[in-house]
């Protein structure tokens, strides 16, 4: 009997040890995934409901393929204010918010130089590929690394990074500080992709060849709906009072003769405000993959692609327009074209993709009013006049306010000190004054935002968007569906759901199939990609890896 017990103990011990070895071996095998290429896609101004509203119009190879074969995070949100293009792209790739990466707007008032600065503007570099100043750009104002930067460091710069977009900021910020190159579209009378000396002294041959080709020029043609416009039942009427349209055409209605209209709409720039801008980006992206040999070896490369034309169309025509619907139907076709190309060029199952947006957009307030939904427009001029009158009456000084921009008030701190005033007290007085102003919903002093910790609501979003050195003295937010913008077309920037709720799709190597309604944050994307690749998180990342999307 005792021999049987001894045998049983030895057998159990042996099984446990062998099992442990198997588990250790298995964990080593899955410690990270090495796709040949990571493709990050940002669709500018894409609300989440564009996935669902236009779903039946999409084919099987674009958005639906990403959803059905990948992982769909259905409740993905931005966790800061302002929801603008530059902060959006920076946050997606750095895994943190403007509080840390420093990109607090597309442009902002710089308190130190008393002037505006552009998020990617850099007077120290020169344009490459054009005689214009449109290439004087770099990521130098972004304070954090991107996961693409970390991949470059991890691979000893053997893994390439290329950024591509219509917009300069959409190409530059995602690619990061160590990118091999970033390329963006310069329209006007040239219609070419350009770069800056931050990356290189001359364009590679494949870029020059693309610019010399007739690819861009071929899109100066009619823009009509891809399908019969009667089938576009997911959007409002084509003729309405809520769309801007193009100079030279009386109504914002299909079709649009782009070649003819280009003469009064900045030449090739007209293509930015059509779905053809996205098609051009895909054309150029495919040439980049071939020209740079991206995904050609076992060392992971990173390709960042931003589709900006969706934003231009949304601003011009509005969320509920036929033009927006047609733009997304055509983008779906372009995504299918890109994915098929990657299947062939890199290899099906050898690359990883994520798709998200840099912000959403509000329905045109004038349209919402016709639907009996509270909405409106905030008048900047009247606001500045009213606030200035208050400051003169309260402090007997007319120059205490230095700047008002991006829903922030910058005070003249030198003047405040000269008059012997307490900065915090002046901030608080303005906060109390603005609470009574029409359309202002929330207002906070910088001292409150900087010195408190919020865990919910608009206060948390403001805190995450507040940068101590770059943000203003008083921050304010409008009531829902009120904007400081023209009365035609859509815009964005708030912390409300229509601006914060955007798609997040993962697809390809190392990604599970499935979906979740669990809330995810835009800052979780970069740590997730770092976790997938087994590399360091971006140096200021505050997001967490979404482990449930990874195999």
Coordinates of C-alpha atoms in Angstrom, one line a residue:
X1 CA 0.0 0.0 0.0
X2 CA 2.8 2.4 1.0
X3 CA 4.5 1.8 -2.4
X4 CA 1.3 2.7 -4.2
X5 CA 1.0 6.0 -2.2
X6 CA 4.7 6.8 -2.9
X7 CA 4.1 6.1 -6.7
X8 CA 1.1 8.3 -6.6
X9 CA 3.0 11.2 -5.0
X10 CA 5.9 10.9 -7.4
X11 CA 3.5 10.8 -10.4
X12 CA 1.7 13.9 -9.2
X13 CA 4.9 15.8 -8.6
X14 CA 6.2 14.8 -12.0
X15 CA 2.9 15.9 -13.6
X16 CA 3.0 19.2 -11.8
X17 CA 6.6 19.9 -12.9
X18 CA 5.9 19.0 -16.5
X19 CA 2.7 21.1 -16.4
X20 CA 4.7 24.0 -15.0
X21 CA 7.3 23.7 -17.8
X22 CA 4.5 23.6 -20.4
X23 CA 2.9 26.8 -18.9
X24 CA 6.3 28.6 -18.8
X25 CA 7.0 27.5 -22.4
X26 CA 3.6 28.7 -23.5
X27 CA 4.0 32.1 -21.8
X28 CA 7.4 32.6 -23.4
X29 CA 5.8 31.9 -26.8
X30 CA 3.1 34.5 -26.3
X31 CA 5.1 37.2 -24.5
X32 CA 4.6 39.4 -27.5
X33 CA 3.5 39.4 -31.1
X34 CA 5.6 40.5 -34.0
X35 CA 3.5 41.7 -36.9
X36 CA 5.5 42.8 -39.8
X37 CA 3.6 46.0 -40.0
X38 CA 1.3 48.0 -37.6
X39 CA -1.1 50.3 -39.4
X40 CA -2.7 53.0 -37.3
X41 CA -5.7 54.6 -39.0
X42 CA -7.4 57.8 -37.8
X43 CA -10.6 58.9 -39.5
X44 CA -10.9 62.7 -38.9
X45 CA -14.3 63.6 -37.4
X46 CA -15.8 60.1 -37.4
X47 CA -18.6 59.7 -35.0
X48 CA -19.2 56.2 -33.7
X49 CA -22.7 56.1 -35.2
X50 CA -21.3 56.4 -38.7
X51 CA -20.4 52.7 -38.3
X52 CA -23.9 51.8 -37.5
X53 CA -25.9 54.4 -39.4
X54 CA -24.3 53.6 -42.7
X55 CA -23.6 49.9 -42.0
X56 CA -26.0 48.6 -44.6
X57 CA -24.4 50.8 -47.3
X58 CA -20.9 49.3 -46.6
X59 CA -19.4 46.4 -48.5
X60 CA -17.9 43.3 -46.9
X61 CA -14.2 44.2 -47.3
X62 CA -13.9 47.6 -45.5
X63 CA -15.4 48.6 -42.2
X64 CA -17.4 45.3 -42.0
X65 CA -14.2 43.2 -42.4
X66 CA -12.6 45.1 -39.6
X67 CA -15.6 44.5 -37.4
X68 CA -16.4 40.9 -38.3
X69 CA -12.8 39.7 -38.3
X70 CA -11.5 42.0 -35.6
X71 CA -12.5 43.5 -32.3
X72 CA -15.0 46.3 -31.9
X73 CA -14.9 48.6 -28.9
X74 CA -18.4 50.1 -29.1
X75 CA -18.1 52.4 -26.1
X76 CA -14.8 54.2 -26.9
X77 CA -14.4 57.8 -25.7
X78 CA -12.0 60.7 -25.5
X79 CA -11.3 61.5 -21.8
X80 CA -10.4 65.2 -22.2
X81 CA -11.3 68.6 -23.6
X82 CA -10.7 69.9 -26.3
X83 CA -11.7 67.3 -28.8
X84 CA -9.8 68.8 -31.7
X85 CA -7.6 67.3 -34.5
X86 CA -4.1 67.9 -33.1
X87 CA -4.8 66.8 -29.5
X88 CA -6.7 63.8 -30.9
X89 CA -3.9 62.5 -33.0
X90 CA -1.3 63.2 -30.3
X91 CA -3.4 61.4 -27.7
X92 CA -4.1 58.3 -29.8
X93 CA -0.4 57.7 -30.3
X94 CA 1.1 58.9 -27.0
X95 CA -1.4 57.2 -24.8
X96 CA -2.0 60.3 -22.7
X97 CA -3.8 63.6 -22.8
X98 CA -2.9 67.3 -23.4
X99 CA -2.2 67.6 -19.7
X100 CA 1.0 65.6 -20.4
X101 CA 1.8 65.7 -24.2
X102 CA 1.2 69.4 -24.4
X103 CA -0.8 69.6 -27.6
X104 CA -3.7 71.6 -26.2
X105 CA -5.3 72.6 -29.5
X106 CA -4.6 72.9 -33.2
X107 CA -3.2 76.3 -32.4
X108 CA -3.1 78.2 -29.1
X109 CA -2.1 81.4 -27.4
X110 CA 1.5 81.1 -26.1
X111 CA 1.7 83.0 -22.8
X112 CA 5.5 83.3 -23.0
X113 CA 5.7 85.0 -26.4
X114 CA 2.3 86.6 -26.3
X115 CA 1.3 85.2 -29.7
X116 CA -0.4 82.2 -31.3
X117 CA 1.6 79.1 -32.2
X118 CA 0.6 76.2 -34.5
X119 CA 0.8 72.7 -33.1
X120 CA 3.3 71.5 -35.8
X121 CA 4.7 74.8 -36.9
X122 CA 8.5 75.0 -36.8
X123 CA 10.4 78.0 -38.3
X124 CA 13.7 76.2 -37.9
X125 CA 13.0 73.7 -40.7
X126 CA 12.4 74.1 -44.4
X127 CA 9.9 72.7 -46.9
X128 CA 10.8 69.6 -48.8
X129 CA 9.0 69.1 -52.1
X130 CA 7.6 72.6 -52.6
X131 CA 8.7 76.2 -52.7
X132 CA 5.9 77.2 -50.3
X133 CA 6.2 77.5 -46.5
X134 CA 3.7 74.6 -46.1
X135 CA 6.5 72.3 -45.1
X136 CA 7.9 74.3 -42.1
X137 CA 6.5 71.7 -39.7
X138 CA 7.8 69.2 -37.1
X139 CA 6.6 67.5 -33.9
X140 CA 8.8 69.6 -31.6
X141 CA 5.9 71.0 -29.6
X142 CA 4.7 67.5 -28.7
X143 CA 6.3 66.7 -25.3
X144 CA 5.8 62.9 -25.2
X145 CA 6.9 59.9 -27.3
X146 CA 4.5 57.9 -29.4
X147 CA 4.4 54.1 -29.5
X148 CA 6.0 54.5 -32.9
X149 CA 8.9 56.2 -31.2
X150 CA 9.2 53.4 -28.7
X151 CA 9.2 50.9 -31.5
X152 CA 12.1 52.7 -33.2
X153 CA 14.0 52.7 -29.9
X154 CA 13.2 49.1 -29.3
X155 CA 14.4 48.0 -32.7
X156 CA 17.5 50.2 -32.7
X157 CA 15.9 52.3 -35.5
X158 CA 15.6 49.2 -37.7
X159 CA 11.8 49.4 -37.6
X160 CA 10.6 52.1 -39.9
X161 CA 7.9 54.7 -39.2
X162 CA 6.1 56.6 -41.9
X163 CA 3.2 59.1 -41.4
X164 CA 0.7 60.1 -44.1
X165 CA -2.2 62.4 -44.2
X166 CA -3.9 65.3 -46.1
X167 CA -3.3 67.5 -43.0
X168 CA 0.3 68.1 -41.8
X169 CA -0.7 67.6 -38.2
X170 CA -2.4 64.3 -39.1
X171 CA 0.9 63.0 -40.5
X172 CA 3.4 64.5 -38.1
X173 CA 2.1 64.0 -34.6
X174 CA 1.2 60.3 -35.0
X175 CA 4.6 59.4 -36.5
X176 CA 6.4 61.0 -33.6
X177 CA 9.8 62.4 -33.1
X178 CA 11.9 59.6 -34.6
X179 CA 9.9 58.9 -37.8
X180 CA 11.8 58.2 -41.0
X181 CA 9.4 60.6 -42.7
X182 CA 6.0 62.2 -42.6
X183 CA 4.2 63.3 -45.7
X184 CA 1.2 65.6 -46.2
X185 CA -0.8 67.1 -49.1
X186 CA -0.1 70.6 -50.4
X187 CA -2.9 71.6 -52.8
X188 CA -3.2 75.1 -54.3
X189 CA -1.7 75.0 -57.8
X190 CA 0.7 72.1 -57.0
X191 CA -1.3 69.1 -55.7
X192 CA 1.7 67.3 -54.3
X193 CA 2.8 65.5 -51.1
X194 CA 5.5 67.3 -49.2
X195 CA 7.6 67.0 -46.1
X196 CA 10.2 69.0 -44.1
X197 CA 13.9 69.0 -43.4
X198 CA 13.1 67.7 -39.9
X199 CA 13.1 64.3 -41.6
X200 CA 15.1 64.6 -44.8
X201 CA 16.7 67.0 -47.2
X202 CA 15.0 65.7 -50.4
X203 CA 12.0 63.6 -51.3
X204 CA 12.6 59.9 -52.0
X205 CA 12.3 58.9 -55.7
X206 CA 9.0 57.1 -55.1
X207 CA 7.4 60.3 -53.7
X208 CA 8.8 62.4 -56.6
X209 CA 7.4 59.9 -59.0
X210 CA 4.0 60.0 -57.4
X211 CA 4.0 63.8 -57.5
X212 CA 4.9 63.8 -61.2
X213 CA 2.2 61.3 -62.1
X214 CA -1.3 62.3 -63.0
X215 CA -2.9 60.6 -60.1
X216 CA -4.0 63.7 -58.2
X217 CA -5.1 65.5 -61.3
X218 CA -7.3 62.6 -62.3
X219 CA -9.5 63.3 -59.3
X220 CA -10.5 66.8 -60.6
X221 CA -13.7 65.3 -62.0
X222 CA -17.4 65.1 -61.2
X223 CA -18.3 64.2 -57.6
X224 CA -21.7 62.5 -57.7
X225 CA -23.1 60.0 -55.3
X226 CA -21.6 56.5 -55.8
X227 CA -25.0 54.9 -55.7
X228 CA -28.5 56.3 -56.6
X229 CA -29.1 59.3 -54.3
X230 CA -32.6 58.0 -53.6
X231 CA -31.0 55.1 -51.7
X232 CA -29.2 57.4 -49.3
X233 CA -32.0 57.2 -46.8
X234 CA -29.6 57.5 -43.8
X235 CA -29.1 61.3 -44.3
X236 CA -31.2 64.4 -44.8
X237 CA -32.4 66.0 -48.0
X238 CA -29.7 67.1 -50.5
X239 CA -31.1 70.6 -50.7
X240 CA -31.3 72.3 -47.3
X241 CA -30.3 75.4 -45.3
X242 CA -27.6 73.8 -43.2
X243 CA -24.7 73.3 -45.7
X244 CA -22.0 75.7 -46.9
X245 CA -21.0 74.2 -50.2
X246 CA -18.4 75.5 -52.7
X247 CA -17.8 79.0 -54.0
X248 CA -19.1 79.2 -57.6
X249 CA -22.1 76.8 -57.1
X250 CA -25.4 78.3 -56.0
X251 CA -26.6 75.2 -54.0
X252 CA -24.8 72.6 -52.0
X253 CA -26.3 69.8 -54.0
X254 CA -24.9 66.9 -56.2
X255 CA -23.2 66.7 -58.6
X256 CA -20.1 68.9 -58.2
X257 CA -17.9 69.7 -61.2
X258 CA -14.6 69.8 -59.3
X259 CA -12.5 70.7 -62.3
X260 CA -14.6 73.8 -62.9
X261 CA -15.1 74.7 -59.3
X262 CA -11.4 74.3 -58.5
X263 CA -10.7 77.7 -60.1
X264 CA -12.6 79.5 -57.3
X265 CA -11.7 77.1 -54.5
X266 CA -7.9 77.2 -54.2
X267 CA -7.1 74.8 -57.0
X268 CA -6.2 71.3 -55.8
X269 CA -7.3 72.2 -52.3
X270 CA -10.9 71.5 -53.4
X271 CA -10.1 67.8 -53.3
X272 CA -9.6 67.9 -49.6
X273 CA -13.3 68.6 -49.2
X274 CA -14.4 65.6 -51.2
X275 CA -14.0 61.8 -50.7
X276 CA -11.3 61.9 -53.4
X277 CA -8.9 63.3 -50.8
X278 CA -9.2 60.0 -49.0
X279 CA -8.6 58.1 -52.2
X280 CA -5.4 60.1 -52.8
X281 CA -4.2 59.1 -49.4
X282 CA -4.7 55.4 -50.1
X283 CA -3.0 55.8 -53.5
X284 CA 0.0 57.4 -51.8
X285 CA 0.0 55.0 -48.9
X286 CA 0.3 52.0 -51.2
X287 CA 3.2 53.6 -52.9
X288 CA 4.8 54.2 -49.5
X289 CA 4.5 50.6 -48.5
X290 CA 6.2 49.5 -51.7
X291 CA 8.7 52.4 -51.9
X292 CA 9.8 52.1 -48.2
X293 CA 9.5 48.2 -48.2
X294 CA 7.3 48.4 -45.1
X295 CA 6.5 45.0 -43.6
X296 CA 9.1 43.3 -45.8
X297 CA 11.0 41.7 -43.0
X298 CA 10.5 40.4 -39.5
X299 CA 11.3 43.7 -37.8
X300 CA 8.0 45.6 -37.1
X301 CA 7.4 48.8 -39.0
X302 CA 4.7 51.4 -38.2
X303 CA 2.6 53.2 -40.7
X304 CA 0.3 56.0 -39.6
X305 CA -2.5 57.0 -41.9
X306 CA -5.0 59.8 -41.2
X307 CA -8.0 60.4 -43.5
X308 CA -8.7 64.1 -43.2
X309 CA -11.3 64.6 -46.0
X310 CA -14.0 63.3 -43.7
X311 CA -13.4 66.3 -41.5
X312 CA -13.4 68.9 -44.3
X313 CA -16.6 67.4 -45.6
X314 CA -18.2 67.3 -42.2
X315 CA -17.3 71.0 -41.5
X316 CA -18.6 72.1 -44.8
X317 CA -21.8 70.0 -45.2
X318 CA -22.7 68.8 -41.7
X319 CA -23.3 65.6 -39.9
X320 CA -26.6 64.8 -41.6
X321 CA -25.7 65.6 -45.2
X322 CA -25.8 63.4 -48.3
X323 CA -22.2 64.4 -48.8
X324 CA -21.0 62.9 -45.5
X325 CA -22.9 59.7 -46.3
X326 CA -21.3 59.4 -49.7
X327 CA -17.9 60.2 -48.3
X328 CA -18.1 57.3 -45.9
X329 CA -19.5 54.9 -48.5
X330 CA -16.5 55.8 -50.7
X331 CA -14.1 55.6 -47.7
X332 CA -15.3 52.1 -47.1
X333 CA -14.3 51.2 -50.6
X334 CA -10.9 52.8 -50.1
X335 CA -10.4 50.8 -46.9
X336 CA -11.2 47.6 -48.7
X337 CA -8.7 48.5 -51.4
X338 CA -6.0 49.2 -48.8
X339 CA -6.6 46.0 -46.9
X340 CA -6.5 43.9 -50.0
X341 CA -3.3 45.5 -51.0
X342 CA -1.8 44.8 -47.5
X343 CA -2.9 41.2 -47.8
X344 CA -1.0 40.9 -51.0
X345 CA 2.1 43.0 -50.2
X346 CA 2.7 42.3 -46.5
X347 CA 0.7 39.0 -46.2
X348 CA -2.7 38.2 -44.8
X349 CA -2.4 37.7 -41.1
X350 CA 1.1 39.4 -41.0
X351 CA 0.0 42.9 -40.2
X352 CA -2.1 44.6 -37.4
X353 CA -4.5 47.5 -37.9
X354 CA -6.4 49.8 -35.5
X355 CA -8.9 52.3 -36.7
X356 CA -10.3 55.2 -34.6
X357 CA -11.0 58.9 -34.9
X358 CA -9.6 62.1 -33.5
X359 CA -13.0 63.4 -32.5
X360 CA -16.7 63.3 -33.4
X361 CA -19.0 66.2 -34.4
X362 CA -22.2 67.9 -33.5
X363 CA -25.3 68.0 -35.6
X364 CA -25.8 71.5 -37.1
X365 CA -27.5 73.4 -34.3
X366 CA -29.8 75.2 -36.8
X367 CA -31.0 71.8 -37.9
X368 CA -31.4 70.6 -34.3
X369 CA -33.6 73.6 -33.6
X370 CA -36.0 72.5 -36.5
X371 CA -36.2 69.2 -34.6
X372 CA -37.2 71.0 -31.4
X373 CA -33.9 70.0 -29.8
X374 CA -32.2 72.8 -27.7
X375 CA -29.3 74.2 -29.6
X376 CA -27.7 77.5 -30.5
X377 CA -24.7 79.7 -31.4
X378 CA -22.4 81.5 -29.1
X379 CA -21.4 85.0 -30.2
X380 CA -17.7 85.7 -29.6
X381 CA -17.8 89.4 -30.2
X382 CA -20.7 90.1 -27.7
X383 CA -19.1 87.8 -25.2
X384 CA -15.7 89.7 -25.3
X385 CA -17.5 93.0 -25.1
X386 CA -19.6 92.0 -22.1
X387 CA -16.7 90.5 -20.2
X388 CA -14.5 93.5 -20.9
X389 CA -17.2 95.8 -19.5
X390 CA -17.3 93.8 -16.3
X391 CA -13.5 94.0 -15.9
X392 CA -13.5 97.8 -16.4
X393 CA -16.3 98.2 -13.9
X394 CA -14.7 95.8 -11.4
X395 CA -11.0 96.7 -11.6
X396 CA -11.0 100.0 -13.5
X397 CA -8.7 98.6 -16.1
X398 CA -9.4 97.6 -19.7
X399 CA -6.3 95.5 -20.4
X400 CA -6.5 92.8 -17.8
X401 CA -7.6 90.2 -20.4
X402 CA -4.8 89.3 -22.7
X403 CA -6.5 86.7 -24.9
X404 CA -9.6 84.7 -25.3
X405 CA -9.3 81.5 -27.5
X406 CA -10.2 77.8 -27.4
X407 CA -12.7 78.4 -24.6
X408 CA -10.0 79.8 -22.4
X409 CA -9.3 83.2 -21.0
X410 CA -5.7 84.3 -20.6
X411 CA -5.1 87.1 -18.1
X412 CA -2.5 89.8 -18.3
X413 CA -0.5 88.6 -15.3
X414 CA 2.0 91.5 -15.5
X415 CA -0.8 94.0 -15.3
X416 CA -2.5 92.2 -12.5
X417 CA 0.8 92.1 -10.5
X418 CA 1.4 95.8 -11.3
X419 CA -2.0 96.7 -9.9
X420 CA -1.4 94.6 -6.8
X421 CA -4.3 92.2 -7.5
X422 CA -4.4 88.6 -6.5
X423 CA -4.4 86.3 -9.5
X424 CA -6.6 83.6 -8.0
X425 CA -9.1 86.3 -6.8
X426 CA -9.3 87.7 -10.3
X427 CA -9.8 84.2 -11.8
X428 CA -12.6 83.5 -9.3
X429 CA -14.3 86.9 -10.0
X430 CA -14.5 86.0 -13.7
X431 CA -15.8 82.5 -12.9
X432 CA -18.6 84.0 -10.8
X433 CA -19.4 86.6 -13.6
X434 CA -19.5 84.0 -16.4
X435 CA -22.0 81.8 -14.6
X436 CA -24.8 84.1 -15.6
X437 CA -23.9 84.3 -19.3
X438 CA -26.2 82.7 -21.8
X439 CA -25.0 79.3 -23.2
X440 CA -22.2 78.9 -20.7
X441 CA -22.7 75.7 -18.8
X442 CA -19.5 75.2 -16.8
X443 CA -16.7 77.6 -15.9
X444 CA -13.6 77.0 -13.8
X445 CA -10.5 78.9 -12.6
X446 CA -7.2 77.4 -13.6
X447 CA -6.3 77.2 -9.9
X448 CA -9.2 74.9 -9.3
X449 CA -8.4 72.6 -12.3
X450 CA -4.7 72.5 -11.5
X451 CA -5.0 71.8 -7.8
X452 CA -7.9 69.4 -7.6
X453 CA -8.4 65.8 -8.7
X454 CA -11.7 64.9 -10.5
X455 CA -12.9 61.4 -11.2
X456 CA -15.9 62.1 -13.4
X457 CA -17.9 64.6 -15.5
X458 CA -16.7 67.6 -17.5
X459 CA -14.4 68.5 -14.7
X460 CA -12.3 65.4 -15.2
X461 CA -12.1 66.1 -19.0
X462 CA -11.0 69.7 -18.3
X463 CA -8.4 68.5 -15.9
X464 CA -7.0 66.0 -18.4
X465 CA -6.9 68.7 -21.1
X466 CA -5.3 71.3 -18.9
X467 CA -1.5 71.9 -19.3
X468 CA 0.0 74.0 -16.5
X469 CA 2.4 75.9 -18.8
X470 CA 0.2 76.3 -21.9
X471 CA -3.4 76.6 -20.8
X472 CA -5.3 79.7 -19.8
X473 CA -6.5 81.2 -16.5
X474 CA -10.2 80.5 -16.9
X475 CA -11.8 77.6 -18.8
X476 CA -15.5 77.5 -19.9
X477 CA -17.8 75.1 -21.7
X478 CA -21.0 75.6 -23.5
X479 CA -24.4 73.9 -22.9
X480 CA -25.1 70.9 -25.2
X481 CA -25.4 71.6 -28.9
X482 CA -24.2 75.2 -28.6
X483 CA -21.1 76.1 -30.7
X484 CA -19.0 79.1 -31.5
X485 CA -19.1 78.6 -35.3
X486 CA -20.9 79.6 -38.4
X487 CA -24.6 78.6 -38.9
X488 CA -23.8 76.1 -41.6
X489 CA -21.8 72.9 -41.3
X490 CA -20.7 70.9 -38.2
X491 CA -17.8 71.4 -35.8
X492 CA -16.4 69.8 -32.6
X493 CA -14.3 70.4 -29.5
X494 CA -16.6 69.7 -26.5
X495 CA -16.6 67.0 -23.9
X496 CA -20.1 65.9 -24.9
X497 CA -20.9 62.4 -26.3
X498 CA -21.3 63.6 -29.9
X499 CA -17.6 64.7 -29.8
X500 CA -16.1 62.1 -27.5
X501 CA -17.7 58.8 -28.8
X502 CA -15.7 57.5 -31.7
X503 CA -15.0 54.1 -33.2
X504 CA -12.2 51.8 -32.1
X505 CA -11.5 48.7 -34.2
X506 CA -8.6 46.3 -33.9
X507 CA -7.8 43.8 -36.6
X508 CA -5.1 41.4 -37.8
X509 CA -2.2 39.6 -36.2
X510 CA -2.5 39.2 -32.4
X511 CA -6.1 40.5 -32.2
X512 CA -9.1 38.5 -30.9
X513 CA -12.4 38.4 -32.7
X514 CA -15.2 40.0 -30.7
X515 CA -16.7 43.2 -29.3
X516 CA -17.4 45.0 -26.0
X517 CA -19.6 47.7 -24.6
X518 CA -17.1 48.2 -21.8
X519 CA -16.0 51.8 -21.8
X520 CA -12.6 52.2 -23.3
X521 CA -10.6 55.4 -23.7
X522 CA -8.6 56.8 -26.6
X523 CA -5.5 56.9 -24.5
X524 CA -5.6 53.1 -24.1
X525 CA -4.7 52.5 -27.8
X526 CA -1.0 53.2 -27.6
X527 CA -0.4 51.0 -24.5
X528 CA -2.4 48.3 -26.2
X529 CA -0.1 48.4 -29.2
X530 CA 3.0 48.6 -27.0
X531 CA 1.7 45.5 -25.1
X532 CA 1.1 43.7 -28.3
X533 CA 4.7 44.4 -29.6
X534 CA 6.3 43.9 -26.2
X535 CA 7.9 47.3 -26.2
X536 CA 8.0 50.2 -23.7
X537 CA 4.9 52.2 -23.3
X538 CA 5.2 55.8 -24.6
X539 CA 7.0 57.8 -21.9
X540 CA 4.0 59.8 -20.6
X541 CA 1.3 57.2 -21.2
X542 CA -1.5 57.2 -18.7
X543 CA -3.8 54.7 -20.6
X544 CA -3.8 51.0 -19.9
X545 CA -3.5 48.0 -22.3
X546 CA -6.9 46.6 -23.4
X547 CA -5.8 43.0 -22.8
X548 CA -9.3 41.6 -23.8
X549 CA -8.6 42.5 -27.5
X550 CA -5.2 40.7 -27.6
X551 CA -4.8 37.0 -28.2

